[in-house]
């Protein structure tokens, strides 16, 4: 295996990458994984041995970061100036199937096939990524055959691409993306600290209605923080079917059993109302919030929606824990470790347990789950974790969004899989008779 | 004349400092901070220490007045700093690669607007309430009222999708570098046609109405009456005596639109996927990329001040009365 500039890729590069990651001068979010490493040594030119202080399930995943070429970046990394190294922009060097050709800021990135890729030269010779901010423009480019692939919105996928000419020119794909949308409640608020209230909300919210209304059916109901179809997913957890009557009785159990003249539930004379925050620019978030508002109104809970610009939402509300409820999404990793999100130690302002969830059972399962590499054991811990989370409903899990890519029908060799379509891009090809761009 | 220009220039310095101070304050008062977008905020991977580290790198851990002082002292050495976005490139470089296309678009647009607006204004004024006047009035007001993005999408559907005559977005075709030289130039012009059309259509109304108004006032003046009484032909009366005077207010309006030349239109740029200044600025604001925002503001503010000065100086060039008044005022 060789770097794009022809230098061999060796164990020295792996060790250099490791040293750069743990160097306090390197600003990276991925350094934490490498701090658990006890020692790294090169056995020979192409073998590296890594020792951990404790068993770590994420070990393998954490080493699949981008390796850094030692011969090019050693000086910059040593000075803590990795971000300013010219390789970042003018001449990035890796080992992958495509070579960097050109980047025009805000306009396009051009890649060309790497003839000496270790799995063989990819079939498509040249790839141009265009940057088009407006999804309406992207869609028109597709219609005019100006681009060969793009991502569609749910509306475009469902309603605007079902005519014969489009279906002939493009193939549409659909898979569950690694993102789920949820209703988060601040558990420091005594009303939401009561599990029955959260369970009542789960019963009062019709997930199907949200999926149909917001995503036109192009999403999958979430029952927990893992994607259906993955090894860690546990389908046998407590479910919360849409049931307003059940929701009302759960709320009554929790002490919300009177109503005022407006039909709002009361407890100790206080009406049940709260602000639901959503990020500006996310049409999806706003629509989800509106449907939840209507559903909760049916059981006597008054919701005010506030749409706030993203940076402000994070800094002023989420980080300061100054919120009652919020619509957000989590991106998930292939590995099931979600210690940072659910563990009770992760609640400081910059950390990710934003809702302030604390459950000793969950803490223990998270610690055990990341502490072993035996998948069967991990499966047990994470199955149990999903059961506890389903019972507790620390957040109301709503849905996993579908990724909706579309690619020109000239392109062959695409094999859809649960992780999408791009994983075998180097095997895609265009039959000779269908070539449109011949130069290069 | 020279002394006057110099005095104005010196006065502009404290003004500029005031502008930068206020904008620095405002942008830092806006909630949110730049480190969020780089620390994996929406993913399960995040690191609190990294955020502190980034704050340190960017100097955001220091009090605001210290940050401002650092920024100003660097600026005095013409160092605009590096962008806070992950590419960490020098601000001047980022602005430098975005500026030419925005300038080109806006200058062409402005030239077309002026070239069309002056005859439209003059003709509407000299034939007030004629059919031509009424038709152009309706036309320019429709242009004024039509939302940019809507017109852009309609034109894209017509010329790009239905007729297939013009490219829809971007600056160059994907196969641009393989085209022959003249085909390359044509490709570029074709890509700019729709954005320029959209921007021109919207800007035409203002200028042509100014021109019409100013012309209407001038033709009622006594000296136009006496020019006609001298027996001059109508074209000389309008084209020479009236037009020169009617252009005066247009000079001011033109001067004021100079800073807009580098600002760029966010809507037109976003919808046509043109990597110009407008997009750069909006992105910088969303990312709280302070060095880019401030660099941009300094340049726009400086240009506004310079443009104002140029407009004032041109004024005194074209209007002898102002020259005289300025001289008397100094005494």
Coordinates of N, CA and C in Angstrom, one line a residue, chain A residues 66-271:
Chain A
X66 N -8.5 8.6 10.0 CA -7.6 8.8 8.9 C -6.2 8.7 9.3
X67 N -5.4 7.9 8.7 CA -4.0 7.8 9.0 C -3.3 9.1 8.4
X68 N -2.2 9.5 9.1 CA -1.5 10.7 8.6 C -0.1 10.3 8.0
X69 N 0.2 10.9 6.9 CA 1.5 10.6 6.3 C 2.6 11.3 7.1
X70 N 3.5 10.5 7.7 CA 4.6 11.0 8.6 C 5.5 11.9 7.8
X71 N 5.9 11.4 6.6 CA 6.9 12.1 5.8 C 6.5 13.6 5.4
X72 N 5.2 13.8 5.4 CA 4.7 15.1 5.0 C 4.3 16.0 6.2
X73 N 3.8 15.4 7.3 CA 3.2 16.2 8.3 C 4.0 16.3 9.6
X74 N 5.1 15.7 9.6 CA 5.8 15.6 10.9 C 6.1 16.9 11.5
X75 N 6.6 17.8 10.7 CA 7.0 19.2 11.2 C 5.8 19.9 11.7
X76 N 4.7 19.9 10.9 CA 3.5 20.7 11.2 C 2.9 20.2 12.5
X77 N 2.8 18.8 12.7 CA 2.2 18.2 13.8 C 3.1 18.5 15.1
X78 N 4.4 18.5 14.9 CA 5.3 18.8 16.1 C 5.1 20.2 16.6
X79 N 4.8 21.1 15.7 CA 4.7 22.5 16.1 C 3.2 22.8 16.5
X80 N 2.4 21.8 16.4 CA 0.9 22.0 16.7 C 0.2 22.8 15.7
X81 N 0.7 22.8 14.5 CA 0.1 23.6 13.4 C -0.5 22.7 12.3
X82 N -1.0 21.6 12.7 CA -1.5 20.6 11.7 C -2.6 21.3 10.9
X83 N -3.4 22.2 11.5 CA -4.5 22.8 10.8 C -4.0 23.7 9.7
X84 N -2.8 24.3 9.9 CA -2.3 25.2 8.9 C -1.5 24.6 7.8
X85 N -1.2 23.3 8.0 CA -0.3 22.6 7.0 C -0.9 22.7 5.6
X86 N -0.1 23.0 4.6 CA -0.6 23.2 3.2 C -1.2 22.0 2.7
X87 N -0.9 20.8 3.2 CA -1.5 19.6 2.7 C -3.0 19.6 2.8
X88 N -3.5 20.3 3.8 CA -4.9 20.3 4.1 C -5.7 20.8 2.9
X89 N -5.1 21.7 2.2 CA -5.9 22.3 1.1 C -5.4 22.1 -0.3
X90 N -4.1 22.2 -0.5 CA -3.6 22.2 -1.8 C -3.3 20.8 -2.3
X91 N -2.9 19.9 -1.3 CA -2.4 18.6 -1.8 C -2.5 17.5 -0.7
X92 N -3.8 17.2 -0.3 CA -4.0 16.2 0.7 C -3.5 14.9 0.2
X93 N -2.8 14.1 1.0 CA -2.3 12.8 0.6 C -2.8 11.7 1.4
X94 N -3.5 10.7 0.8 CA -4.0 9.6 1.6 C -3.6 8.3 0.9
X95 N -4.4 7.3 1.1 CA -4.1 6.0 0.5 C -5.3 5.4 -0.3
X96 N -6.4 6.2 -0.3 CA -7.6 5.7 -0.9 C -7.7 5.6 -2.4
X97 N -8.9 5.2 -2.9 CA -9.0 5.0 -4.3 C -9.0 6.2 -5.2
X98 N -9.2 7.4 -4.6 CA -9.2 8.6 -5.4 C -8.1 9.6 -5.0
X99 N -7.5 10.3 -5.9 CA -6.5 11.3 -5.7 C -7.1 12.6 -5.7
X100 N -6.6 13.5 -4.9 CA -7.2 14.9 -4.8 C -6.6 15.7 -6.0
X101 N -7.5 16.3 -6.7 CA -7.1 17.1 -7.9 C -7.2 18.6 -7.6
X102 N -8.4 19.0 -7.1 CA -8.6 20.4 -7.1 C -9.8 20.7 -6.1
X103 N -9.7 21.8 -5.4 CA -10.8 22.3 -4.5 C -11.0 23.7 -4.8
X104 N -12.2 24.1 -5.3 CA -12.5 25.5 -5.4 C -13.6 25.8 -4.3
X105 N -13.2 26.6 -3.4 CA -14.0 26.8 -2.2 C -15.4 27.3 -2.6
X106 N -16.4 26.6 -2.1 CA -17.8 27.0 -2.4 C -18.3 26.6 -3.7
X107 N -17.4 26.0 -4.5 CA -17.8 25.7 -5.9 C -17.7 24.2 -6.1
X108 N -16.5 23.6 -6.0 CA -16.4 22.1 -6.3 C -15.2 21.5 -5.8
X109 N -15.2 20.2 -5.7 CA -14.0 19.4 -5.4 C -13.9 18.4 -6.5
X110 N -12.6 18.3 -7.0 CA -12.4 17.3 -8.1 C -11.5 16.2 -7.6
X111 N -11.9 15.0 -7.9 CA -11.0 13.8 -7.5 C -10.8 13.0 -8.8
X112 N -9.6 12.4 -8.9 CA -9.3 11.5 -10.0 C -8.9 10.1 -9.5
X113 N -9.1 9.1 -10.3 CA -8.9 7.7 -9.9 C -7.4 7.5 -9.6
X114 N -7.1 6.7 -8.5 CA -5.8 6.4 -8.1 C -5.4 5.1 -8.8
X115 N -4.5 5.2 -9.8 CA -4.1 4.0 -10.6 C -3.5 2.9 -9.7
X116 N -2.8 3.3 -8.6 CA -2.1 2.3 -7.8 C -2.8 2.0 -6.5
X117 N -4.2 2.1 -6.5 CA -4.9 1.8 -5.3 C -4.8 0.3 -5.0
X118 N -4.7 -0.1 -3.8 CA -4.3 -1.5 -3.5 C -5.4 -2.5 -3.9
X119 N -6.6 -2.0 -4.0 CA -7.6 -3.0 -4.5 C -7.9 -2.8 -6.0
X120 N -7.0 -2.1 -6.7 CA -7.1 -1.9 -8.1 C -7.7 -0.5 -8.4
X121 N -7.4 0.0 -9.6 CA -7.9 1.3 -10.0 C -9.4 1.3 -10.0
X122 N -10.1 2.3 -9.4 CA -11.5 2.4 -9.4 C -12.0 2.7 -10.9
X123 N -13.2 2.3 -11.2 CA -13.6 2.3 -12.6 C -13.9 3.8 -13.1
X124 N -14.6 4.5 -12.2 CA -14.9 5.9 -12.6 C -13.7 6.8 -12.5
X125 N -13.3 7.4 -13.6 CA -12.0 8.1 -13.6 C -11.9 9.4 -12.9
X126 N -13.1 10.1 -12.9 CA -13.0 11.5 -12.4 C -14.3 11.8 -11.7
X127 N -14.3 12.3 -10.5 CA -15.5 12.6 -9.7 C -15.5 14.1 -9.4
X128 N -16.5 14.8 -9.7 CA -16.6 16.2 -9.4 C -17.8 16.4 -8.4
X129 N -17.4 16.8 -7.2 CA -18.5 17.2 -6.2 C -18.8 18.6 -6.3
X130 N -20.0 18.9 -6.7 CA -20.4 20.4 -6.7 C -21.1 20.8 -5.5
X131 N -20.9 22.0 -5.1 CA -21.5 22.6 -3.9 C -22.7 23.5 -4.3
X132 N -23.9 23.0 -4.0 CA -25.1 23.7 -4.4 C -25.9 23.9 -3.2
X133 N -25.9 25.1 -2.6 CA -26.6 25.4 -1.3 C -28.1 25.1 -1.3
X134 N -28.7 25.4 -2.5 CA -30.2 25.3 -2.5 C -30.7 24.0 -3.0
X135 N -31.5 23.3 -2.2 CA -32.0 22.0 -2.6 C -32.9 22.1 -3.8
X136 N -33.6 23.2 -4.0 CA -34.4 23.4 -5.2 C -33.5 23.5 -6.4
X137 N -32.4 24.2 -6.3 CA -31.5 24.2 -7.5 C -30.9 22.8 -7.8
X138 N -30.5 22.1 -6.8 CA -30.0 20.8 -7.0 C -31.0 19.9 -7.7
X139 N -32.3 20.0 -7.3 CA -33.3 19.2 -7.9 C -33.5 19.6 -9.4
X140 N -33.4 20.9 -9.7 CA -33.5 21.3 -11.1 C -32.3 20.8 -11.9
X141 N -31.1 20.8 -11.3 CA -29.9 20.3 -12.0 C -30.1 18.8 -12.3
X142 N -30.8 18.1 -11.4 CA -31.0 16.7 -11.7 C -32.0 16.6 -12.9
X143 N -33.0 17.4 -12.9 CA -34.0 17.3 -14.0 C -33.4 17.6 -15.3
X144 N -32.4 18.6 -15.3 CA -31.7 19.0 -16.5 C -30.5 18.1 -16.8
X145 N -30.3 17.0 -16.0 CA -29.2 16.1 -16.1 C -27.9 16.8 -16.0
X146 N -27.8 17.8 -15.2 CA -26.6 18.6 -15.0 C -25.7 17.9 -13.9
X147 N -26.3 17.1 -13.1 CA -25.5 16.3 -12.1 C -26.0 14.8 -12.2
X148 N -25.1 13.9 -11.7 CA -25.4 12.5 -11.9 C -25.9 11.9 -10.6
X149 N -25.7 12.6 -9.5 CA -26.2 12.1 -8.2 C -26.5 13.2 -7.2
X150 N -27.4 13.0 -6.3 CA -27.7 14.0 -5.3 C -28.5 13.3 -4.2
X151 N -28.8 14.1 -3.1 CA -29.7 13.6 -2.1 C -31.0 14.3 -2.3
X152 N -32.1 13.5 -2.2 CA -33.4 14.1 -2.3 C -34.0 14.5 -1.0
X153 N -34.9 15.4 -0.9 CA -35.7 15.6 0.2 C -36.9 14.6 0.2
X154 N -37.6 14.4 1.3 CA -38.7 13.5 1.4 C -39.7 13.8 0.3
X155 N -40.0 15.1 0.2 CA -41.0 15.6 -0.7 C -40.6 15.3 -2.2
X156 N -39.4 15.6 -2.5 CA -38.9 15.3 -3.8 C -39.0 13.8 -4.1
X157 N -38.5 13.0 -3.2 CA -38.5 11.5 -3.3 C -39.9 11.0 -3.6
X158 N -40.8 11.5 -2.8 CA -42.2 10.9 -2.8 C -43.0 11.4 -3.9
X159 N -43.0 12.8 -4.1 CA -44.0 13.4 -4.9 C -43.5 13.9 -6.3
X160 N -42.2 14.3 -6.4 CA -41.8 15.0 -7.5 C -40.9 14.3 -8.5
X161 N -40.7 13.0 -8.2 CA -39.8 12.2 -9.1 C -40.4 11.0 -9.6
X162 N -41.7 10.9 -9.5 CA -42.4 9.6 -9.9 C -42.8 9.6 -11.3
X163 N -42.3 10.5 -12.1 CA -42.8 10.5 -13.5 C -41.8 9.8 -14.4
X164 N -42.2 9.2 -15.5 CA -41.4 8.3 -16.3 C -40.0 8.8 -16.7
X165 N -39.9 10.0 -17.2 CA -38.6 10.5 -17.6 C -37.6 10.5 -16.5
X166 N -38.0 10.8 -15.3 CA -37.1 10.8 -14.1 C -36.7 9.4 -13.8
X167 N -37.7 8.5 -13.7 CA -37.4 7.2 -13.3 C -36.5 6.5 -14.3
X168 N -36.6 6.9 -15.6 CA -35.7 6.3 -16.6 C -34.3 6.8 -16.4
X169 N -34.1 8.1 -16.1 CA -32.8 8.7 -16.0 C -32.1 8.4 -14.7
X170 N -32.8 8.1 -13.6 CA -32.2 8.0 -12.3 C -32.8 6.8 -11.5
X171 N -31.9 6.3 -10.6 CA -32.4 5.3 -9.7 C -32.4 5.9 -8.3
X172 N -33.5 5.7 -7.6 CA -33.6 6.2 -6.3 C -33.3 5.1 -5.2
X173 N -32.6 5.5 -4.2 CA -32.3 4.5 -3.1 C -32.8 5.0 -1.8
X174 N -33.0 4.1 -0.9 CA -33.6 4.4 0.4 C -33.0 3.5 1.5
X175 N -32.4 4.1 2.5 CA -31.9 3.3 3.6 C -32.0 4.1 4.9
X176 N -32.0 3.4 6.1 CA -32.1 4.1 7.3 C -30.8 4.8 7.6
X177 N -30.8 6.1 7.7 CA -29.5 6.8 8.0 C -29.2 6.7 9.5
X178 N -28.0 7.1 9.8 CA -27.5 6.9 11.2 C -27.9 8.1 12.1
X179 N -29.1 8.6 11.9 CA -29.6 9.8 12.7 C -31.0 9.5 13.2
X180 N -31.2 9.7 14.5 CA -32.6 9.7 15.0 C -33.0 11.0 15.6
X181 N -34.2 11.3 15.5 CA -34.8 12.5 16.0 C -35.5 12.2 17.3
X182 N -35.4 13.1 18.3 CA -36.0 12.8 19.6 C -36.6 14.0 20.2
X183 N -37.5 13.8 21.2 CA -38.0 14.8 22.0 C -37.2 14.7 23.4
X184 N -36.4 15.7 23.7 CA -35.6 15.7 24.9 C -36.3 16.5 25.9
X185 N -36.3 16.1 27.2 CA -36.9 16.8 28.3 C -35.9 17.1 29.3
X186 N -35.8 18.2 29.9 CA -34.8 18.5 30.9 C -35.2 17.8 32.2
X187 N -34.5 16.7 32.6 CA -34.9 15.9 33.7 C -34.7 16.6 35.1
X188 N -34.0 17.8 35.0 CA -33.9 18.5 36.3 C -35.2 19.2 36.6
X189 N -36.1 19.3 35.7 CA -37.4 19.9 35.9 C -38.2 18.8 36.6
X190 N -38.8 19.1 37.8 CA -39.5 18.1 38.6 C -40.6 17.4 37.8
X191 N -41.3 18.2 36.9 CA -42.4 17.6 36.2 C -41.8 16.4 35.3
X192 N -40.7 16.7 34.7 CA -40.1 15.6 33.7 C -39.3 14.6 34.5
X193 N -38.9 14.9 35.7 CA -38.2 13.9 36.5 C -39.1 12.7 36.8
X194 N -40.4 12.9 36.8 CA -41.3 11.8 37.0 C -41.5 11.0 35.8
X195 N -41.0 9.7 35.9 CA -41.0 8.8 34.7 C -42.4 8.7 34.1
X196 N -43.5 8.7 34.9 CA -44.8 8.5 34.4 C -45.2 9.6 33.4
X197 N -44.7 10.8 33.6 CA -45.0 11.9 32.7 C -44.3 11.6 31.4
X198 N -43.1 11.1 31.4 CA -42.4 10.9 30.1 C -43.1 9.7 29.4
X199 N -43.5 8.7 30.1 CA -44.2 7.6 29.5 C -45.5 8.0 28.9
X200 N -46.2 8.9 29.7 CA -47.4 9.5 29.1 C -47.2 10.2 27.8
X201 N -46.1 11.0 27.7 CA -45.8 11.7 26.5 C -45.6 10.7 25.4
X202 N -44.9 9.6 25.7 CA -44.6 8.6 24.7 C -45.9 8.0 24.1
X203 N -46.8 7.8 25.0 CA -48.1 7.3 24.6 C -49.0 8.3 23.8
X204 N -48.8 9.6 24.2 CA -49.6 10.6 23.6 C -49.1 11.0 22.2
X205 N -47.8 10.7 21.9 CA -47.3 11.1 20.6 C -47.4 10.0 19.6
X206 N -48.0 10.3 18.5 CA -48.2 9.3 17.5 C -47.1 9.3 16.5
X207 N -46.1 8.4 16.7 CA -44.9 8.4 15.9 C -45.2 8.2 14.4
X208 N -46.2 7.4 14.1 CA -46.6 7.1 12.8 C -47.0 8.4 12.1
X209 N -47.8 9.2 12.8 CA -48.4 10.4 12.3 C -47.2 11.4 12.0
X210 N -46.2 11.4 12.9 CA -45.1 12.3 12.7 C -44.3 11.9 11.4
X211 N -44.1 10.5 11.3 CA -43.3 10.0 10.2 C -44.1 10.3 8.9
X212 N -45.4 10.1 8.9 CA -46.1 10.3 7.7 C -46.2 11.8 7.4
X213 N -46.4 12.6 8.4 CA -46.6 14.1 8.2 C -45.3 14.8 7.8
X214 N -44.2 14.4 8.5 CA -43.0 15.2 8.3 C -42.1 14.6 7.3
X215 N -42.0 13.3 7.3 CA -41.1 12.6 6.3 C -41.8 11.8 5.2
X216 N -43.2 12.1 5.1 CA -44.0 11.4 4.1 C -43.8 9.9 4.1
X217 N -43.6 9.4 5.3 CA -43.5 7.9 5.5 C -42.0 7.4 5.4
X218 N -41.1 8.3 5.0 CA -39.7 7.9 4.7 C -38.8 8.0 6.0
X219 N -39.2 7.2 7.0 CA -38.4 7.1 8.2 C -38.9 5.8 8.9
X220 N -38.1 5.4 9.9 CA -38.5 4.2 10.7 C -38.7 4.6 12.2
X221 N -39.7 4.0 12.8 CA -40.0 4.3 14.2 C -38.8 3.9 15.0
X222 N -38.4 4.8 16.0 CA -37.3 4.4 16.9 C -37.9 4.0 18.2
X223 N -37.3 2.9 18.7 CA -37.7 2.4 20.0 C -36.6 2.6 21.0
X224 N -35.5 3.0 20.5 CA -34.3 3.2 21.4 C -33.2 3.8 20.6
X225 N -32.0 3.9 21.1 CA -31.0 4.7 20.4 C -30.2 3.9 19.4
X226 N -30.7 2.7 19.0 CA -30.0 1.9 18.0 C -30.9 1.7 16.8
X227 N -30.2 1.6 15.7 CA -31.0 1.5 14.4 C -31.5 0.1 14.2
X228 N -32.8 -0.1 13.8 CA -33.3 -1.4 13.5 C -32.4 -2.1 12.4
X229 N -32.1 -3.4 12.6 CA -31.4 -4.0 11.5 C -29.9 -4.2 11.9
X230 N -29.4 -3.5 13.0 CA -28.0 -3.7 13.4 C -27.9 -4.7 14.4
X231 N -26.7 -5.3 14.7 CA -26.6 -6.4 15.6 C -27.0 -6.0 17.0
X232 N -26.8 -4.7 17.4 CA -27.1 -4.3 18.7 C -28.5 -4.0 19.0
X233 N -29.3 -3.9 17.9 CA -30.7 -3.5 18.1 C -31.5 -4.6 18.8
X234 N -32.3 -4.2 19.8 CA -33.1 -5.1 20.5 C -34.6 -4.8 20.2
X235 N -35.3 -5.6 19.5 CA -36.7 -5.3 19.1 C -37.7 -5.6 20.2
X236 N -37.2 -6.4 21.3 CA -38.2 -6.8 22.3 C -38.1 -5.8 23.5
X237 N -38.4 -4.6 23.3 CA -38.4 -3.7 24.4 C -39.8 -3.2 24.6
X238 N -40.1 -2.5 25.7 CA -41.5 -2.0 25.9 C -41.8 -1.0 24.9
X239 N -43.0 -1.2 24.3 CA -43.4 -0.2 23.2 C -44.4 0.7 23.8
X240 N -44.6 1.9 23.1 CA -45.6 2.8 23.6 C -46.5 3.2 22.4
X241 N -47.5 2.3 22.2 CA -48.4 2.6 21.1 C -49.2 3.8 21.4
X242 N -49.7 4.5 20.3 CA -50.4 5.7 20.5 C -51.7 5.4 21.3
X243 N -51.8 6.0 22.4 CA -52.9 5.7 23.3 C -53.2 6.9 24.3
X244 N -53.9 7.9 23.8 CA -54.1 9.1 24.6 C -54.8 8.8 26.0
X245 N -55.7 7.8 26.0 CA -56.3 7.5 27.3 C -55.3 7.0 28.3
X246 N -54.4 6.1 27.8 CA -53.4 5.6 28.7 C -52.5 6.8 29.2
X247 N -52.2 7.7 28.3 CA -51.4 8.8 28.6 C -52.0 9.6 29.7
X248 N -53.4 9.9 29.5 CA -54.1 10.7 30.5 C -54.0 10.0 31.9
X249 N -54.2 8.7 31.9 CA -54.2 8.0 33.2 C -52.9 8.0 33.8
X250 N -51.8 7.9 33.0 CA -50.5 8.0 33.6 C -50.2 9.4 34.2
X251 N -50.7 10.4 33.5 CA -50.5 11.8 34.0 C -51.3 11.9 35.3
X252 N -52.5 11.3 35.3 CA -53.4 11.4 36.5 C -52.6 10.8 37.7
X253 N -52.0 9.6 37.5 CA -51.2 8.9 38.5 C -50.1 9.8 39.0
X254 N -49.5 10.6 38.1 CA -48.4 11.5 38.5 C -48.9 12.7 39.2
X255 N -50.2 12.9 39.4 CA -50.8 14.0 40.1 C -51.4 15.1 39.3
X256 N -51.4 14.9 38.0 CA -52.0 15.8 37.1 C -53.5 15.4 36.8
X257 N -54.3 15.6 37.8 CA -55.7 15.1 37.6 C -56.8 16.1 37.6
X258 N -56.4 17.4 37.6 CA -57.5 18.4 37.5 C -57.3 19.2 36.2
X259 N -58.3 19.8 35.7 CA -58.1 20.7 34.5 C -58.7 22.0 34.8
X260 N -58.1 23.1 34.2 CA -58.6 24.4 34.4 C -59.6 24.7 33.3
X261 N -60.1 25.9 33.2 CA -61.2 26.2 32.3 C -60.7 26.1 30.8
X262 N -59.4 26.2 30.6 CA -58.9 26.1 29.2 C -58.6 24.6 28.8
X263 N -58.9 23.7 29.8 CA -58.6 22.3 29.5 C -57.2 21.9 29.7
X264 N -56.5 22.8 30.5 CA -55.1 22.4 30.7 C -55.0 21.7 32.1
X265 N -54.2 20.7 32.2 CA -54.0 19.9 33.4 C -53.4 20.8 34.5
X266 N -53.8 20.5 35.7 CA -53.3 21.2 36.9 C -52.7 20.3 37.9
X267 N -51.6 20.7 38.6 CA -51.1 20.0 39.7 C -50.7 21.1 40.7
X268 N -51.3 21.0 41.9 CA -51.1 22.0 43.0 C -51.4 23.4 42.4
X269 N -52.4 23.4 41.5 CA -52.9 24.7 41.0 C -52.0 25.2 39.9
X270 N -50.9 24.5 39.5 CA -50.1 25.0 38.4 C -50.5 24.3 37.1
X271 N -50.7 25.1 36.1 CA -51.0 24.5 34.8 C -49.8 23.8 34.2

